[in-house]
Amino acid sequence: MNTAPTPWMRLSCAVALVAALAACGNRDGASAERSILERATLQDGGPDEFQVIPRAPLIIPPSLSATLPLPQAGAPSRIDRNSDDAVREIFVRAASTAEEPNAGTSPGEQIFLAMLPSASQTANIRALVTADDDAIVREEAQTLTQVLFGRSIFNPYAAQILNPPFELFRLRDSYPNAITPSFDPELATNDE
């Protein structure tokens, strides 16, 4: 029996090696595209919602001699003047609703709440939605990458992912007269 590799075996090994090297791709940032391996295994963490807002550097005030008001013990809150009353009301309402379910609502509010369709809905709606979502993902995710790599590149929420630079310019165009402190227009028009 001949155990020497045949030309077809050598060719198939060479093709497999080239495909494996092509899937690795480069990680130095020179290419904006993700490699085949990254697309097949979904290595990215998803969009960053906070990239939509420009991050301007902190600005030092022109005068550091300005004195800030010091907080005083026992002084009322300057932001929320009725904060103690609001907290007290929350605890009183929680105690009264624990004894009697509808004690904190008026008769008109009770009638309105009874008319809402959400009162008759199931309590475990999140579990039902998650189960339906998992069923859809299982149906549509049986692709070649699922079989080969154990992971799917099917993303049911791809249409909902924001493009941060596009969203930033869309918001700026929506509010052309909005004042943005410390915003440099040259940075927005610069392609780099």
mmCIF file of C-alpha atoms in Angstrom:
data_model
loop_
_atom_site.group_PDB
_atom_site.id
_atom_site.type_symbol
_atom_site.label_atom_id
_atom_site.label_comp_id
_atom_site.label_asym_id
_atom_site.label_seq_id
_atom_site.Cartn_x
_atom_site.Cartn_y
_atom_site.Cartn_z
ATOM 1 C CA MET A 1 0.000 0.000 0.000
ATOM 2 C CA ASN A 2 1.328 3.419 -0.984
ATOM 3 C CA THR A 3 1.240 6.003 1.870
ATOM 4 C CA ALA A 4 2.871 8.874 -0.021
ATOM 5 C CA PRO A 5 0.659 11.976 -0.367
ATOM 6 C CA THR A 6 -1.000 12.320 -3.725
ATOM 7 C CA PRO A 7 -1.006 15.617 -5.660
ATOM 8 C CA TRP A 8 -4.706 16.077 -4.881
ATOM 9 C CA MET A 9 -4.038 15.642 -1.175
ATOM 10 C CA ARG A 10 -1.224 18.194 -1.312
ATOM 11 C CA LEU A 11 -3.439 20.624 -3.232
ATOM 12 C CA SER A 12 -6.348 20.237 -0.791
ATOM 13 C CA CYS A 13 -4.004 20.770 2.188
ATOM 14 C CA ALA A 14 -2.579 23.902 0.542
ATOM 15 C CA VAL A 15 -6.078 25.276 -0.136
ATOM 16 C CA ALA A 16 -7.117 24.555 3.474
ATOM 17 C CA LEU A 17 -3.988 26.295 4.784
ATOM 18 C CA VAL A 18 -4.594 29.378 2.601
ATOM 19 C CA ALA A 19 -8.250 29.521 3.708
ATOM 20 C CA ALA A 20 -7.241 29.262 7.375
ATOM 21 C CA LEU A 21 -4.679 32.060 7.013
ATOM 22 C CA ALA A 22 -7.152 34.261 5.137
ATOM 23 C CA ALA A 23 -9.691 33.814 7.927
ATOM 24 C CA CYS A 24 -7.264 35.147 10.525
ATOM 25 C CA GLY A 25 -7.059 38.610 8.968
ATOM 26 C CA ASN A 26 -5.073 41.498 10.343
ATOM 27 C CA ARG A 27 -5.629 43.047 13.756
ATOM 28 C CA ASP A 28 -3.581 46.243 13.341
ATOM 29 C CA GLY A 29 -6.556 48.388 12.316
ATOM 30 C CA ALA A 30 -5.362 49.000 8.753
ATOM 31 C CA SER A 31 -8.513 47.401 7.391
ATOM 32 C CA ALA A 32 -11.977 48.599 8.343
ATOM 33 C CA GLU A 33 -13.497 45.251 7.404
ATOM 34 C CA ARG A 34 -13.640 42.411 9.877
ATOM 35 C CA SER A 35 -11.890 39.182 9.002
ATOM 36 C CA ILE A 36 -13.816 36.050 8.027
ATOM 37 C CA LEU A 37 -12.974 34.474 11.381
ATOM 38 C CA GLU A 38 -14.343 37.474 13.280
ATOM 39 C CA ARG A 39 -17.523 37.514 11.202
ATOM 40 C CA ALA A 40 -18.019 33.791 11.740
ATOM 41 C CA THR A 41 -17.551 33.893 15.500
ATOM 42 C CA LEU A 42 -19.062 37.314 16.325
ATOM 43 C CA GLN A 43 -16.167 38.547 18.437
ATOM 44 C CA ASP A 44 -17.260 42.169 18.661
ATOM 45 C CA GLY A 45 -19.246 43.388 21.627
ATOM 46 C CA GLY A 46 -21.898 45.298 19.694
ATOM 47 C CA PRO A 47 -22.505 49.014 19.297
ATOM 48 C CA ASP A 48 -21.501 51.590 21.843
ATOM 49 C CA GLU A 49 -24.517 53.780 22.466
ATOM 50 C CA PHE A 50 -22.383 56.440 24.103
ATOM 51 C CA GLN A 51 -20.389 57.095 20.930
ATOM 52 C CA VAL A 52 -23.283 59.181 19.618
ATOM 53 C CA ILE A 53 -22.423 62.075 21.945
ATOM 54 C CA PRO A 54 -19.175 63.921 21.157
ATOM 55 C CA ARG A 55 -16.664 63.762 23.942
ATOM 56 C CA ALA A 56 -15.377 67.303 24.345
ATOM 57 C CA PRO A 57 -12.394 67.922 26.598
ATOM 58 C CA LEU A 58 -12.918 69.488 29.998
ATOM 59 C CA ILE A 59 -12.458 73.242 30.067
ATOM 60 C CA ILE A 60 -10.763 75.075 32.920
ATOM 61 C CA PRO A 61 -12.808 78.102 34.017
ATOM 62 C CA PRO A 62 -11.225 81.501 33.397
ATOM 63 C CA SER A 63 -11.142 82.313 37.111
ATOM 64 C CA LEU A 64 -10.338 79.755 39.782
ATOM 65 C CA SER A 65 -11.049 82.236 42.570
ATOM 66 C CA ALA A 66 -14.817 81.737 42.423
ATOM 67 C CA THR A 67 -16.153 80.242 45.638
ATOM 68 C CA LEU A 68 -18.689 77.485 45.470
ATOM 69 C CA PRO A 69 -21.478 77.223 48.036
ATOM 70 C CA LEU A 70 -20.670 74.751 50.792
ATOM 71 C CA PRO A 71 -23.310 72.237 51.871
ATOM 72 C CA GLN A 72 -24.636 72.802 55.371
ATOM 73 C CA ALA A 73 -25.828 70.112 57.730
ATOM 74 C CA GLY A 74 -29.609 70.175 58.058
ATOM 75 C CA ALA A 75 -30.066 72.640 55.205
ATOM 76 C CA PRO A 76 -32.864 71.917 52.720
ATOM 77 C CA SER A 77 -31.983 70.517 49.339
ATOM 78 C CA ARG A 78 -31.546 73.232 46.706
ATOM 79 C CA ILE A 79 -32.331 70.833 43.874
ATOM 80 C CA ASP A 80 -35.458 69.133 45.200
ATOM 81 C CA ARG A 81 -37.061 71.277 47.861
ATOM 82 C CA ASN A 82 -39.702 68.672 48.741
ATOM 83 C CA SER A 83 -37.469 65.608 48.750
ATOM 84 C CA ASP A 84 -38.288 64.668 52.359
ATOM 85 C CA ASP A 85 -42.013 64.945 51.672
ATOM 86 C CA ALA A 86 -41.702 62.813 48.530
ATOM 87 C CA VAL A 87 -39.782 60.086 50.364
ATOM 88 C CA ARG A 88 -42.266 60.128 53.240
ATOM 89 C CA GLU A 89 -45.165 59.845 50.758
ATOM 90 C CA ILE A 90 -43.574 56.834 49.049
ATOM 91 C CA PHE A 91 -43.239 54.947 52.322
ATOM 92 C CA VAL A 92 -46.725 55.884 53.538
ATOM 93 C CA ARG A 93 -48.242 54.804 50.223
ATOM 94 C CA ALA A 94 -46.276 51.518 50.238
ATOM 95 C CA ALA A 95 -47.481 50.747 53.764
ATOM 96 C CA SER A 96 -51.115 51.519 52.910
ATOM 97 C CA THR A 97 -51.086 49.466 49.696
ATOM 98 C CA ALA A 98 -49.602 46.507 51.560
ATOM 99 C CA GLU A 99 -52.663 46.453 53.823
ATOM 100 C CA GLU A 100 -55.240 47.266 51.169
ATOM 101 C CA PRO A 101 -54.428 46.784 47.439
ATOM 102 C CA ASN A 102 -56.319 49.827 46.128
ATOM 103 C CA ALA A 103 -55.856 52.180 49.105
ATOM 104 C CA GLY A 104 -53.548 54.586 47.265
ATOM 105 C CA THR A 105 -55.763 55.099 44.218
ATOM 106 C CA SER A 106 -58.867 57.201 43.762
ATOM 107 C CA PRO A 107 -62.149 55.654 42.531
ATOM 108 C CA GLY A 108 -61.676 57.259 39.115
ATOM 109 C CA GLU A 109 -58.151 55.862 38.871
ATOM 110 C CA GLN A 110 -59.433 52.398 39.834
ATOM 111 C CA ILE A 111 -62.041 52.521 37.043
ATOM 112 C CA PHE A 112 -59.410 53.675 34.556
ATOM 113 C CA LEU A 113 -56.979 50.913 35.593
ATOM 114 C CA ALA A 114 -59.732 48.303 35.284
ATOM 115 C CA MET A 115 -60.413 49.431 31.694
ATOM 116 C CA LEU A 116 -56.774 49.034 30.627
ATOM 117 C CA PRO A 117 -56.061 45.881 28.629
ATOM 118 C CA SER A 118 -52.728 45.447 30.421
ATOM 119 C CA ALA A 119 -54.539 44.459 33.613
ATOM 120 C CA SER A 120 -55.695 41.220 31.981
ATOM 121 C CA GLN A 121 -52.314 40.286 30.473
ATOM 122 C CA THR A 122 -50.117 37.484 31.719
ATOM 123 C CA ALA A 123 -47.625 38.272 34.445
ATOM 124 C CA ASN A 124 -44.708 36.371 32.861
ATOM 125 C CA ILE A 125 -44.744 38.270 29.561
ATOM 126 C CA ARG A 126 -40.947 38.639 29.520
ATOM 127 C CA ALA A 127 -40.447 34.873 29.658
ATOM 128 C CA LEU A 128 -42.946 34.364 26.821
ATOM 129 C CA VAL A 129 -41.279 36.991 24.617
ATOM 130 C CA THR A 130 -37.855 35.483 25.311
ATOM 131 C CA ALA A 131 -39.121 32.011 24.390
ATOM 132 C CA ASP A 132 -40.619 33.315 21.131
ATOM 133 C CA ASP A 133 -37.392 35.158 20.324
ATOM 134 C CA ASP A 134 -35.313 32.034 20.978
ATOM 135 C CA ALA A 135 -37.598 30.010 18.702
ATOM 136 C CA ILE A 136 -37.136 32.495 15.846
ATOM 137 C CA VAL A 137 -33.372 32.520 16.330
ATOM 138 C CA ARG A 138 -33.260 28.709 16.357
ATOM 139 C CA GLU A 139 -35.301 28.501 13.135
ATOM 140 C CA GLU A 140 -33.255 30.987 11.131
ATOM 141 C CA ALA A 141 -29.812 30.406 12.590
ATOM 142 C CA GLN A 142 -29.205 26.909 11.203
ATOM 143 C CA THR A 143 -26.567 27.933 8.696
ATOM 144 C CA LEU A 144 -23.196 26.599 7.642
ATOM 145 C CA THR A 145 -21.387 28.690 10.241
ATOM 146 C CA GLN A 146 -23.652 27.245 12.932
ATOM 147 C CA VAL A 147 -22.657 23.736 11.915
ATOM 148 C CA LEU A 148 -18.940 24.465 11.441
ATOM 149 C CA PHE A 149 -18.164 26.868 14.287
ATOM 150 C CA GLY A 150 -20.985 26.246 16.738
ATOM 151 C CA ARG A 151 -22.015 29.899 16.525
ATOM 152 C CA SER A 152 -24.294 31.741 14.175
ATOM 153 C CA ILE A 153 -23.747 35.034 12.398
ATOM 154 C CA PHE A 154 -27.520 35.506 12.235
ATOM 155 C CA ASN A 155 -28.331 38.700 14.111
ATOM 156 C CA PRO A 156 -32.083 39.316 14.414
ATOM 157 C CA TYR A 157 -31.455 42.830 15.752
ATOM 158 C CA ALA A 158 -29.121 44.011 12.978
ATOM 159 C CA ALA A 159 -31.680 46.553 11.754
ATOM 160 C CA GLN A 160 -31.899 48.102 15.237
ATOM 161 C CA ILE A 161 -28.160 48.726 15.706
ATOM 162 C CA LEU A 162 -27.202 52.384 15.483
ATOM 163 C CA ASN A 163 -24.390 53.678 13.331
ATOM 164 C CA PRO A 164 -22.783 56.137 15.809
ATOM 165 C CA PRO A 165 -21.206 58.606 13.320
ATOM 166 C CA PHE A 166 -24.347 58.689 11.164
ATOM 167 C CA GLU A 167 -26.546 59.177 14.228
ATOM 168 C CA LEU A 168 -24.325 62.002 15.482
ATOM 169 C CA PHE A 169 -24.572 63.894 12.179
ATOM 170 C CA ARG A 170 -28.318 63.173 11.960
ATOM 171 C CA LEU A 171 -28.847 64.721 15.390
ATOM 172 C CA ARG A 172 -26.694 67.723 14.503
ATOM 173 C CA ASP A 173 -28.682 68.269 11.294
ATOM 174 C CA SER A 174 -31.991 67.945 13.183
ATOM 175 C CA TYR A 175 -31.060 70.782 15.531
ATOM 176 C CA PRO A 176 -29.012 73.240 13.448
ATOM 177 C CA ASN A 177 -29.317 76.092 15.973
ATOM 178 C CA ALA A 178 -28.453 74.034 19.031
ATOM 179 C CA ILE A 179 -25.608 75.450 21.051
ATOM 180 C CA THR A 180 -22.884 72.941 21.777
ATOM 181 C CA PRO A 181 -20.321 74.310 24.211
ATOM 182 C CA SER A 182 -16.667 73.716 23.313
ATOM 183 C CA PHE A 183 -17.556 72.119 19.983
ATOM 184 C CA ASP A 184 -14.902 72.496 17.303
ATOM 185 C CA PRO A 185 -16.486 72.540 13.790
ATOM 186 C CA GLU A 186 -13.141 71.623 12.241
ATOM 187 C CA LEU A 187 -13.210 68.281 14.047
ATOM 188 C CA ALA A 188 -16.639 67.485 12.592
ATOM 189 C CA THR A 189 -15.599 68.183 9.013
ATOM 190 C CA ASN A 190 -12.200 66.514 9.306
ATOM 191 C CA ASP A 191 -12.188 63.032 7.738
ATOM 192 C CA GLU A 192 -9.562 61.671 10.101
#
